[in-house]
Amino acid sequence: MTFNMLILGSLAYVALLFAVAFWAERRAMRGRAGWLRGPVIYTLSLSIYCTAWTFYGAVGSAARNGLEFVAIYSGPTLVLVGWWVLLRKLVRIGRAQRITSIADLISSRYGKSPFLGGLVTLLAVVGITPYIALQLQSITLSFAAFSGRGPEDVNDIALLSAIGLAVFTIVFGTRNLDVNERHSGIVTAIALEALVKLVALLAVGAFVVWGVAGGPAATYAMIEASPIADWQMQPARWLGVTFLSAAAFLCLPRMFQVLVVENSDERHLATASWAFPLYLFAMSLFVVPIAVAGLTYLPAGSNPDLFVLTVPLSRGQDELAMLAFLGGFSSATSMVIVAAIALATMISNHIVVPLWLSLGRGQGATMSGDVRHLIIGARRAAIVGLLALGYVYFRTSGGGAFLASIGLISFCGIAQVVPALLGGIFWRGATRVGAGAGLTLGFAIWAWTLFLPSVGDGTVLGAQIMADGPFGVGWLRPQALFGIDGIDPLLHTLVWSMAFNTAAFLAGSLLSRASPLERVQGAAMVNVFRHAAGPRGASSAPVEAEDLLLMAQRILGAREAQRLFQSAASAQGKLGYLPDVTPDFVEMLERQLAGSVGAATAHAMVGQITGGAILSVEQLMRVADETAQIMEYSARLEAQSDELTRTARQLRDANDKLTRLSIQKDAFLSQISHELRTPMTSIRAFSEILRDGADMAPDQRARFSGVIHDEARRLTRLLDDLLDLGVLEAGQVSLRLDAVTLGDVIDRAVASAGELTRLEIRRDRARERVRIETDPDRLSQVFINLIGNAVKYCDADRPVLTIRVRPSGQGWDVDFSDNGSGVPRAQQDMIFEKFARAGDTDAAGGAGLGLAICREIMARLGGDIAYLPGQSGAAFRVHVPTRLGASSGKAAAE
Amino acid sequence: MTNGKRVLLIEDEPNIIEAVRFILSRDGWHVATHSQGSDAVDAVRAKAPDLVILDVMLPDRSGYDILADLRADDATRALPVMVLTARGQQKDREAALSLGATRFMVKPFANADLLNAVRDMAAGLQTGD
């Protein structure tokens, strides 16, 4: 078979893959995925676990190490058969939380930690890149073996393969940003490749057993005669590899992609849990016969990693060899494609986007066109970059390492995720700090003791370091940590890295506190099954309807909820209050509740009961938001109602005050009317008498004129007082402040009080010599009033008014006391009211406003005036502040 | 035209007393006065006037109380009483009439009106006899 034929065959096969992928993609887009999304395709897609390493390498491994390759298969089988509960939990979590990758799972579990997401992504890229290189190498080697040329001559093949794989992956892996990150085309193509692999290996195996050895019995004899029969099991390494393969099955990004992300139905796992181990069994069935045949019939020194290809070739079975070649090609390409998609998703979501966001470019834009372009661009670039990196690694490492050892190095690196993963989904106490510490430490030990030494002898770590440790520190020697020497390097790394990783994870988790988001996520993941018993509507137990009714009653109120449920039940043709819990009813109920508590909360509450929904963190946060909004709203209502109550009280108070004022005003007007009408009555009566009476004695006429004149003056005084009081009460009075001696003010008042024919005034002028700052006119007005009152009301035979000044507080008390009978006790309280006139009005002649005016004036002057009870006669005390505003608390009376 | 009838004026304003006394005296009335509210009822009983002119705003007792007392006593129940007040609102008039006032007159008044009212009351008294 010519080299060109080989290329042509490969290209045809690739074209077929493109066609299948296109076809599946179009069916899926039309919504007719059908069996393409069924359990068979799902199980076959898991076969990307079997890469070129397993296709070619298992035989190589068997030829070198006997049955150790079985451990590579036993790990996944153990997980699928023995621990499929774990897988179901992973798938449930992945679907509930819309997990896109293993990095996303770790990041989500530990409070959406960008650091952990980035760390796992980095770990995966570093661990998987050699693995991609391994696939390119296997393609190249198989090309070389097939064509009979040297490996150096076909390096272009590796480049071409890398380019071709990049194109295929970009076309089908990054066409759109699916919410579920599912890729129907690729999964279908991979399933096809899985069949090709299996058929090819079985065909070669059958050829070996029946075509080369001559039947099962002969084959058995051949095996007995080979070195494999002498193989001794190394229990530690066997256990280690089993553990690694189990871990890889769970944690490898490509496995997580097909196992969790591409899973469309949890029930497919049930099929896969028996079908995939069967697939693995079939894949391993003929490994030993092929290896033994290669060892027996091929020349010594032949590469056992290529026995699958070279055994048929040596027998001239070109068509069979071509099938084997395509099987190997399928193994390599399917792994590279899915790994590239998974890693590209991780790189774009956990490295590029966080960086972009932290640079402040993404403010406000969430999944808008901008970000979509960014993510798709980043994924395409990542795919190209990963394949380029793989190619470079392949060219620089020079293919010196055995294929299988690269695979196990990769497994060991990715196994570092196991503590954080298992701890995260089974232990609520796991924290971000613990996960970060464990991952970092495990990753560092793996890189130092296994990965870096593997990158070609002396290329990264010099022979010096390998032998003596860095800077001569012996216990840090990469393959003899802590001075423990002579262990298998893989086991050495596995034990140390997992021990430190797990210890750091546990210690970090126990010593740190989880953030609220972490705790929510932890609970959601650890208890993922507690929330959900089955798909919505599958069970319609009456208990559930009753639960829904109880909940609805709390939100809508008993009557409204019962009405709702009853009408729903009667719509279903049922009596009573409990309808069947159909999806329609649940949806209707959610809508009703959403009106009261918000859509997210309603969905969450109904989901809790029907078990159909698992809450994502975003939903929980929305629930919290809604609750906060409702609380804020009710707080606002409460405040409003408080304010209304306050306003109502104020209105009532104001109304009371107005009513009081109105009554006062009526009384005042009535008083004014009376006070005005009284002098007017005399004036009118006497003026009519004078007008009508011509026959009047002159002295009588003069006397009546005098009455009219007095009453007119009385009216004038009354009006003046009213106006004065009005001005004072309105506070519009302007004071003319001046510094004066108190005695001078009293002098002025005594002088203007008129002729004191009968009243004797006694003063102590020495005490009156105090300086005050006040309005002297207004103060003397008060004094005049008091002196006038004494003149009017003092009923002693020899009336005497004593004026005495004494200091008081920050001012002076001026007492006016006479020797009359004083104000009767009953009237003492009201003498300062308007129109309150003590005793007989005959003598008073005033309007009854004098003391009211005095009180107003003293309030304006910062002092006050009060009646002094318990004196021998009428006594008033006027308090005058030294300066306006100096008196404490007595200013602004009323 | 002196009819010799006696009128008792219960009023506290000296100038008004003088004016009313002058107006009625000139018409032939015998005018007695009383300026305290507290013993006004006793004064009425003692002086037994033919009619009474009663102020409302007295210093120590309301004219309404006095009127009520007069109407409660058989001796004075039919006695014509004119309420003469500076409070001229409708409610004051109603209060006075409901208590049994014969006439209600507001200050200030026209002298002629006062005189006519007193004459009418006196005439009513005669017809009533």
Short mmCIF file of N, CA and C in Angstrom, two decimals, chain A residues 479-619:
data_model
loop_
_atom_site.label_atom_id
_atom_site.label_comp_id
_atom_site.label_asym_id
_atom_site.label_seq_id
_atom_site.Cartn_x
_atom_site.Cartn_y
_atom_site.Cartn_z
N GLN A 479 12.93 12.39 42.41
CA GLN A 479 12.41 11.02 42.45
C GLN A 479 12.74 10.33 43.76
N ALA A 480 13.12 11.13 44.76
CA ALA A 480 13.38 10.55 46.07
C ALA A 480 13.08 11.58 47.15
N LEU A 481 11.84 12.02 47.19
CA LEU A 481 11.44 13.03 48.16
C LEU A 481 11.67 12.51 49.57
N PHE A 482 12.16 13.38 50.44
CA PHE A 482 12.41 13.06 51.85
C PHE A 482 13.35 11.87 51.99
N GLY A 483 14.17 11.74 50.98
CA GLY A 483 15.20 10.72 51.07
C GLY A 483 14.71 9.29 50.87
N ILE A 484 13.44 9.14 50.53
CA ILE A 484 12.94 7.77 50.32
C ILE A 484 13.21 7.39 48.89
N ASP A 485 14.10 6.50 48.73
CA ASP A 485 14.65 6.19 47.40
C ASP A 485 14.16 4.83 46.92
N GLY A 486 14.32 4.65 45.64
CA GLY A 486 14.15 3.31 45.10
C GLY A 486 12.70 2.88 44.89
N ILE A 487 11.78 3.82 44.88
CA ILE A 487 10.40 3.44 44.59
C ILE A 487 10.15 3.73 43.12
N ASP A 488 9.22 3.04 42.55
CA ASP A 488 8.77 3.32 41.20
C ASP A 488 8.38 4.80 41.12
N PRO A 489 8.91 5.56 40.14
CA PRO A 489 8.67 7.01 40.12
C PRO A 489 7.18 7.37 40.13
N LEU A 490 6.38 6.59 39.40
CA LEU A 490 4.95 6.89 39.34
C LEU A 490 4.30 6.74 40.72
N LEU A 491 4.60 5.61 41.38
CA LEU A 491 4.05 5.38 42.71
C LEU A 491 4.57 6.43 43.69
N HIS A 492 5.84 6.73 43.54
CA HIS A 492 6.46 7.74 44.39
C HIS A 492 5.67 9.06 44.33
N THR A 493 5.43 9.48 43.12
CA THR A 493 4.68 10.72 42.94
C THR A 493 3.25 10.57 43.45
N LEU A 494 2.64 9.46 43.08
CA LEU A 494 1.23 9.27 43.45
C LEU A 494 1.05 9.31 44.97
N VAL A 495 1.89 8.58 45.68
CA VAL A 495 1.74 8.52 47.13
C VAL A 495 1.97 9.89 47.76
N TRP A 496 3.10 10.49 47.40
CA TRP A 496 3.41 11.78 48.03
C TRP A 496 2.38 12.86 47.67
N SER A 497 2.09 12.95 46.39
CA SER A 497 1.20 14.05 45.98
C SER A 497 -0.20 13.86 46.57
N MET A 498 -0.73 12.63 46.52
CA MET A 498 -2.07 12.43 47.06
C MET A 498 -2.09 12.60 48.57
N ALA A 499 -1.02 12.16 49.24
CA ALA A 499 -0.97 12.30 50.70
C ALA A 499 -0.97 13.77 51.08
N PHE A 500 -0.08 14.54 50.46
CA PHE A 500 -0.01 15.97 50.82
C PHE A 500 -1.27 16.71 50.36
N ASN A 501 -1.72 16.35 49.19
CA ASN A 501 -2.93 16.98 48.65
C ASN A 501 -4.10 16.77 49.62
N THR A 502 -4.33 15.51 49.99
CA THR A 502 -5.48 15.21 50.85
C THR A 502 -5.31 15.85 52.23
N ALA A 503 -4.10 15.76 52.76
CA ALA A 503 -3.86 16.34 54.09
C ALA A 503 -4.10 17.84 54.06
N ALA A 504 -3.55 18.51 53.03
CA ALA A 504 -3.73 19.97 52.95
C ALA A 504 -5.20 20.31 52.77
N PHE A 505 -5.89 19.50 51.97
CA PHE A 505 -7.32 19.74 51.72
C PHE A 505 -8.12 19.64 53.03
N LEU A 506 -7.85 18.57 53.79
CA LEU A 506 -8.58 18.38 55.05
C LEU A 506 -8.22 19.47 56.05
N ALA A 507 -6.92 19.71 56.19
CA ALA A 507 -6.50 20.71 57.18
C ALA A 507 -7.04 22.09 56.81
N GLY A 508 -6.89 22.45 55.53
CA GLY A 508 -7.37 23.77 55.09
C GLY A 508 -8.86 23.92 55.30
N SER A 509 -9.62 22.85 55.02
CA SER A 509 -11.08 22.92 55.18
C SER A 509 -11.46 23.06 56.65
N LEU A 510 -10.73 22.33 57.50
CA LEU A 510 -11.08 22.36 58.92
C LEU A 510 -10.69 23.68 59.55
N LEU A 511 -9.62 24.28 59.04
CA LEU A 511 -9.11 25.49 59.68
C LEU A 511 -9.74 26.76 59.13
N SER A 512 -10.46 26.66 58.03
CA SER A 512 -11.01 27.90 57.45
C SER A 512 -12.53 27.86 57.50
N ARG A 513 -13.11 29.02 57.33
CA ARG A 513 -14.57 29.11 57.33
C ARG A 513 -15.08 29.29 55.91
N ALA A 514 -16.18 28.61 55.61
CA ALA A 514 -16.73 28.72 54.26
C ALA A 514 -17.52 30.01 54.12
N SER A 515 -17.43 30.63 52.97
CA SER A 515 -18.24 31.82 52.70
C SER A 515 -19.70 31.38 52.53
N PRO A 516 -20.66 32.33 52.65
CA PRO A 516 -22.07 31.95 52.51
C PRO A 516 -22.36 31.25 51.18
N LEU A 517 -21.77 31.78 50.10
CA LEU A 517 -22.01 31.19 48.78
C LEU A 517 -21.46 29.76 48.75
N GLU A 518 -20.29 29.56 49.36
CA GLU A 518 -19.71 28.22 49.41
C GLU A 518 -20.63 27.28 50.15
N ARG A 519 -21.18 27.78 51.28
CA ARG A 519 -22.02 26.91 52.08
C ARG A 519 -23.28 26.52 51.31
N VAL A 520 -23.85 27.52 50.62
CA VAL A 520 -25.04 27.24 49.81
C VAL A 520 -24.71 26.20 48.75
N GLN A 521 -23.57 26.40 48.06
CA GLN A 521 -23.19 25.49 46.99
C GLN A 521 -22.88 24.11 47.54
N GLY A 522 -22.20 24.11 48.68
CA GLY A 522 -21.84 22.84 49.30
C GLY A 522 -23.09 22.04 49.61
N ALA A 523 -24.05 22.73 50.23
CA ALA A 523 -25.29 22.04 50.58
C ALA A 523 -26.01 21.57 49.33
N ALA A 524 -26.05 22.44 48.30
CA ALA A 524 -26.76 22.09 47.07
C ALA A 524 -26.15 20.86 46.42
N MET A 525 -24.81 20.75 46.47
CA MET A 525 -24.17 19.63 45.78
C MET A 525 -24.20 18.37 46.63
N VAL A 526 -23.88 18.52 47.92
CA VAL A 526 -23.84 17.33 48.77
C VAL A 526 -25.23 16.72 48.88
N ASN A 527 -26.24 17.59 48.96
CA ASN A 527 -27.61 17.09 49.16
C ASN A 527 -28.40 17.10 47.86
N VAL A 528 -27.70 16.95 46.74
CA VAL A 528 -28.40 17.12 45.46
C VAL A 528 -29.56 16.15 45.31
N PHE A 529 -29.46 14.98 45.91
CA PHE A 529 -30.56 14.01 45.76
C PHE A 529 -31.70 14.28 46.72
N ARG A 530 -31.37 14.97 47.80
CA ARG A 530 -32.41 15.20 48.80
C ARG A 530 -33.51 16.10 48.23
N HIS A 531 -33.10 16.97 47.32
CA HIS A 531 -34.07 17.92 46.77
C HIS A 531 -34.94 17.29 45.70
N ALA A 532 -34.44 16.24 45.10
CA ALA A 532 -35.12 15.76 43.91
C ALA A 532 -35.33 14.27 43.97
N ALA A 533 -36.58 13.85 43.89
CA ALA A 533 -36.85 12.43 43.89
C ALA A 533 -37.01 11.90 42.47
N GLY A 534 -37.53 12.73 41.60
CA GLY A 534 -37.74 12.27 40.24
C GLY A 534 -38.20 13.42 39.40
N PRO A 535 -38.39 13.20 38.13
CA PRO A 535 -38.83 14.29 37.27
C PRO A 535 -40.22 14.78 37.66
N ARG A 536 -40.45 16.02 37.38
CA ARG A 536 -41.71 16.66 37.76
C ARG A 536 -42.89 15.93 37.13
N GLY A 537 -43.92 15.78 37.90
CA GLY A 537 -45.16 15.24 37.35
C GLY A 537 -45.18 13.73 37.30
N ALA A 538 -44.04 13.08 37.57
CA ALA A 538 -44.00 11.64 37.49
C ALA A 538 -44.82 11.02 38.62
N SER A 539 -44.71 11.61 39.80
CA SER A 539 -45.49 11.10 40.91
C SER A 539 -46.56 12.13 41.25
N SER A 540 -47.76 11.65 41.47
CA SER A 540 -48.82 12.57 41.82
C SER A 540 -49.47 12.11 43.09
N ALA A 541 -48.65 11.83 44.08
CA ALA A 541 -49.19 11.39 45.35
C ALA A 541 -50.04 12.49 45.93
N PRO A 542 -51.18 12.14 46.53
CA PRO A 542 -52.05 13.16 47.11
C PRO A 542 -51.35 13.96 48.19
N VAL A 543 -50.39 13.33 48.85
CA VAL A 543 -49.63 14.03 49.88
C VAL A 543 -48.99 15.29 49.28
N GLU A 544 -48.48 15.13 48.04
CA GLU A 544 -47.79 16.24 47.43
C GLU A 544 -48.75 17.38 47.13
N ALA A 545 -49.93 17.04 46.61
CA ALA A 545 -50.92 18.08 46.34
C ALA A 545 -51.30 18.79 47.63
N GLU A 546 -51.38 18.02 48.70
CA GLU A 546 -51.73 18.61 49.98
C GLU A 546 -50.62 19.55 50.45
N ASP A 547 -49.37 19.11 50.25
CA ASP A 547 -48.25 19.97 50.61
C ASP A 547 -48.31 21.28 49.84
N LEU A 548 -48.60 21.15 48.54
CA LEU A 548 -48.69 22.35 47.71
C LEU A 548 -49.80 23.27 48.23
N LEU A 549 -50.91 22.67 48.61
CA LEU A 549 -52.02 23.46 49.11
C LEU A 549 -51.62 24.18 50.40
N LEU A 550 -50.94 23.44 51.29
CA LEU A 550 -50.50 24.06 52.55
C LEU A 550 -49.62 25.27 52.27
N MET A 551 -48.68 25.07 51.31
CA MET A 551 -47.77 26.17 51.01
C MET A 551 -48.53 27.33 50.37
N ALA A 552 -49.42 27.01 49.43
CA ALA A 552 -50.16 28.06 48.73
C ALA A 552 -51.02 28.86 49.71
N GLN A 553 -51.56 28.16 50.71
CA GLN A 553 -52.39 28.85 51.70
C GLN A 553 -51.58 29.89 52.46
N ARG A 554 -50.33 29.52 52.74
CA ARG A 554 -49.50 30.48 53.47
C ARG A 554 -49.26 31.74 52.67
N ILE A 555 -49.16 31.57 51.35
CA ILE A 555 -48.80 32.72 50.52
C ILE A 555 -50.04 33.49 50.08
N LEU A 556 -51.04 32.73 49.59
CA LEU A 556 -52.20 33.41 49.01
C LEU A 556 -53.30 33.66 50.02
N GLY A 557 -53.22 33.01 51.17
CA GLY A 557 -54.33 33.07 52.11
C GLY A 557 -55.21 31.84 51.88
N ALA A 558 -55.86 31.36 52.95
CA ALA A 558 -56.55 30.08 52.89
C ALA A 558 -57.65 30.06 51.84
N ARG A 559 -58.48 31.11 51.82
CA ARG A 559 -59.64 31.06 50.93
C ARG A 559 -59.24 31.08 49.47
N GLU A 560 -58.30 32.00 49.17
CA GLU A 560 -57.86 32.13 47.78
C GLU A 560 -57.21 30.84 47.30
N ALA A 561 -56.37 30.23 48.15
CA ALA A 561 -55.67 29.01 47.77
C ALA A 561 -56.66 27.87 47.57
N GLN A 562 -57.63 27.77 48.48
CA GLN A 562 -58.61 26.69 48.35
C GLN A 562 -59.45 26.86 47.10
N ARG A 563 -59.80 28.11 46.81
CA ARG A 563 -60.57 28.38 45.60
C ARG A 563 -59.79 27.93 44.37
N LEU A 564 -58.49 28.30 44.36
CA LEU A 564 -57.61 27.97 43.24
C LEU A 564 -57.52 26.46 43.05
N PHE A 565 -57.28 25.74 44.16
CA PHE A 565 -57.10 24.30 44.07
C PHE A 565 -58.41 23.63 43.69
N GLN A 566 -59.50 24.14 44.23
CA GLN A 566 -60.79 23.52 43.93
C GLN A 566 -61.13 23.66 42.46
N SER A 567 -60.88 24.86 41.92
CA SER A 567 -61.23 25.06 40.51
C SER A 567 -60.32 24.21 39.63
N ALA A 568 -59.05 24.07 40.05
CA ALA A 568 -58.14 23.22 39.28
C ALA A 568 -58.60 21.77 39.33
N ALA A 569 -59.05 21.34 40.51
CA ALA A 569 -59.51 19.96 40.66
C ALA A 569 -60.75 19.71 39.82
N SER A 570 -61.69 20.67 39.84
CA SER A 570 -62.91 20.46 39.08
C SER A 570 -62.62 20.51 37.59
N ALA A 571 -61.59 21.30 37.20
CA ALA A 571 -61.21 21.33 35.79
C ALA A 571 -60.68 19.97 35.36
N GLN A 572 -60.11 19.23 36.33
CA GLN A 572 -59.61 17.89 36.01
C GLN A 572 -60.71 16.84 36.20
N GLY A 573 -61.91 17.33 36.54
CA GLY A 573 -63.02 16.41 36.74
C GLY A 573 -62.97 15.71 38.07
N LYS A 574 -62.32 16.35 39.05
CA LYS A 574 -62.23 15.73 40.38
C LYS A 574 -63.02 16.55 41.39
N LEU A 575 -63.45 15.86 42.43
CA LEU A 575 -64.13 16.54 43.51
C LEU A 575 -63.10 16.93 44.57
N GLY A 576 -63.47 17.86 45.41
CA GLY A 576 -62.59 18.19 46.52
C GLY A 576 -61.55 19.24 46.17
N TYR A 577 -60.55 19.35 47.03
CA TYR A 577 -59.59 20.43 46.92
C TYR A 577 -58.24 20.00 46.36
N LEU A 578 -58.08 18.70 46.09
CA LEU A 578 -56.76 18.25 45.71
C LEU A 578 -56.72 17.78 44.27
N PRO A 579 -56.25 18.62 43.35
CA PRO A 579 -56.13 18.20 41.96
C PRO A 579 -54.90 17.31 41.79
N ASP A 580 -54.84 16.59 40.65
CA ASP A 580 -53.62 15.86 40.33
C ASP A 580 -52.51 16.86 40.07
N VAL A 581 -51.32 16.50 40.50
CA VAL A 581 -50.19 17.41 40.31
C VAL A 581 -49.63 17.19 38.91
N THR A 582 -50.34 17.73 37.95
CA THR A 582 -49.87 17.63 36.57
C THR A 582 -48.92 18.80 36.29
N PRO A 583 -48.09 18.64 35.26
CA PRO A 583 -47.19 19.77 34.91
C PRO A 583 -47.98 21.05 34.67
N ASP A 584 -49.13 20.93 34.02
CA ASP A 584 -49.94 22.14 33.77
C ASP A 584 -50.33 22.81 35.07
N PHE A 585 -50.78 21.99 36.01
CA PHE A 585 -51.21 22.56 37.29
C PHE A 585 -50.05 23.21 38.02
N VAL A 586 -48.90 22.53 38.01
CA VAL A 586 -47.74 23.08 38.69
C VAL A 586 -47.36 24.43 38.07
N GLU A 587 -47.40 24.48 36.75
CA GLU A 587 -47.05 25.72 36.06
C GLU A 587 -48.01 26.84 36.45
N MET A 588 -49.33 26.49 36.45
CA MET A 588 -50.34 27.49 36.80
C MET A 588 -50.13 27.98 38.23
N LEU A 589 -49.83 27.03 39.12
CA LEU A 589 -49.63 27.40 40.53
C LEU A 589 -48.42 28.32 40.66
N GLU A 590 -47.37 27.99 39.94
CA GLU A 590 -46.16 28.83 39.99
C GLU A 590 -46.48 30.25 39.57
N ARG A 591 -47.28 30.34 38.48
CA ARG A 591 -47.62 31.68 37.99
C ARG A 591 -48.40 32.45 39.04
N GLN A 592 -49.36 31.76 39.68
CA GLN A 592 -50.16 32.43 40.71
C GLN A 592 -49.29 32.90 41.86
N LEU A 593 -48.40 32.01 42.30
CA LEU A 593 -47.56 32.36 43.45
C LEU A 593 -46.58 33.47 43.08
N ALA A 594 -46.14 33.44 41.80
CA ALA A 594 -45.16 34.44 41.38
C ALA A 594 -45.69 35.85 41.56
N GLY A 595 -47.01 35.99 41.40
CA GLY A 595 -47.59 37.30 41.61
C GLY A 595 -47.38 37.82 43.01
N SER A 596 -47.25 36.89 43.96
CA SER A 596 -47.10 37.31 45.35
C SER A 596 -45.66 37.34 45.80
N VAL A 597 -44.88 36.35 45.40
CA VAL A 597 -43.54 36.24 45.98
C VAL A 597 -42.43 36.38 44.95
N GLY A 598 -42.77 36.57 43.68
CA GLY A 598 -41.71 36.67 42.66
C GLY A 598 -41.49 35.32 42.00
N ALA A 599 -41.08 35.36 40.73
CA ALA A 599 -41.01 34.15 39.93
C ALA A 599 -39.98 33.16 40.46
N ALA A 600 -38.81 33.67 40.81
CA ALA A 600 -37.76 32.75 41.25
C ALA A 600 -38.15 32.06 42.54
N THR A 601 -38.72 32.83 43.46
CA THR A 601 -39.12 32.25 44.74
C THR A 601 -40.22 31.22 44.52
N ALA A 602 -41.18 31.56 43.68
CA ALA A 602 -42.27 30.63 43.43
C ALA A 602 -41.74 29.33 42.85
N HIS A 603 -40.84 29.46 41.89
CA HIS A 603 -40.26 28.27 41.25
C HIS A 603 -39.53 27.44 42.30
N ALA A 604 -38.79 28.13 43.15
CA ALA A 604 -38.01 27.43 44.17
C ALA A 604 -38.94 26.70 45.14
N MET A 605 -39.99 27.37 45.57
CA MET A 605 -40.88 26.77 46.57
C MET A 605 -41.62 25.57 45.99
N VAL A 606 -42.16 25.76 44.80
CA VAL A 606 -42.87 24.66 44.18
C VAL A 606 -41.91 23.52 43.90
N GLY A 607 -40.71 23.87 43.44
CA GLY A 607 -39.70 22.86 43.14
C GLY A 607 -39.33 22.04 44.36
N GLN A 608 -39.26 22.72 45.51
CA GLN A 608 -38.94 22.02 46.75
C GLN A 608 -39.94 20.89 47.00
N ILE A 609 -41.18 21.14 46.70
CA ILE A 609 -42.21 20.17 47.03
C ILE A 609 -42.37 19.12 45.94
N THR A 610 -42.41 19.57 44.69
CA THR A 610 -42.60 18.59 43.62
C THR A 610 -41.31 17.86 43.32
N GLY A 611 -40.20 18.42 43.74
CA GLY A 611 -38.93 17.72 43.54
C GLY A 611 -38.46 17.78 42.11
N GLY A 612 -39.10 18.57 41.30
CA GLY A 612 -38.70 18.62 39.90
C GLY A 612 -37.57 19.57 39.63
N ALA A 613 -37.29 20.44 40.56
CA ALA A 613 -36.30 21.47 40.26
C ALA A 613 -35.23 21.49 41.34
N ILE A 614 -34.05 21.71 40.90
CA ILE A 614 -32.96 21.89 41.84
C ILE A 614 -32.52 23.34 41.69
N LEU A 615 -32.26 23.97 42.78
CA LEU A 615 -31.97 25.40 42.72
C LEU A 615 -30.52 25.65 42.37
N SER A 616 -30.32 26.52 41.41
CA SER A 616 -28.96 26.96 41.17
C SER A 616 -28.68 28.14 42.09
N VAL A 617 -27.43 28.48 42.19
CA VAL A 617 -27.07 29.61 43.06
C VAL A 617 -27.73 30.88 42.58
N GLU A 618 -27.74 31.05 41.25
CA GLU A 618 -28.36 32.27 40.72
C GLU A 618 -29.82 32.35 41.14
N GLN A 619 -30.50 31.20 41.10
CA GLN A 619 -31.91 31.21 41.50
C GLN A 619 -32.04 31.57 42.97
#
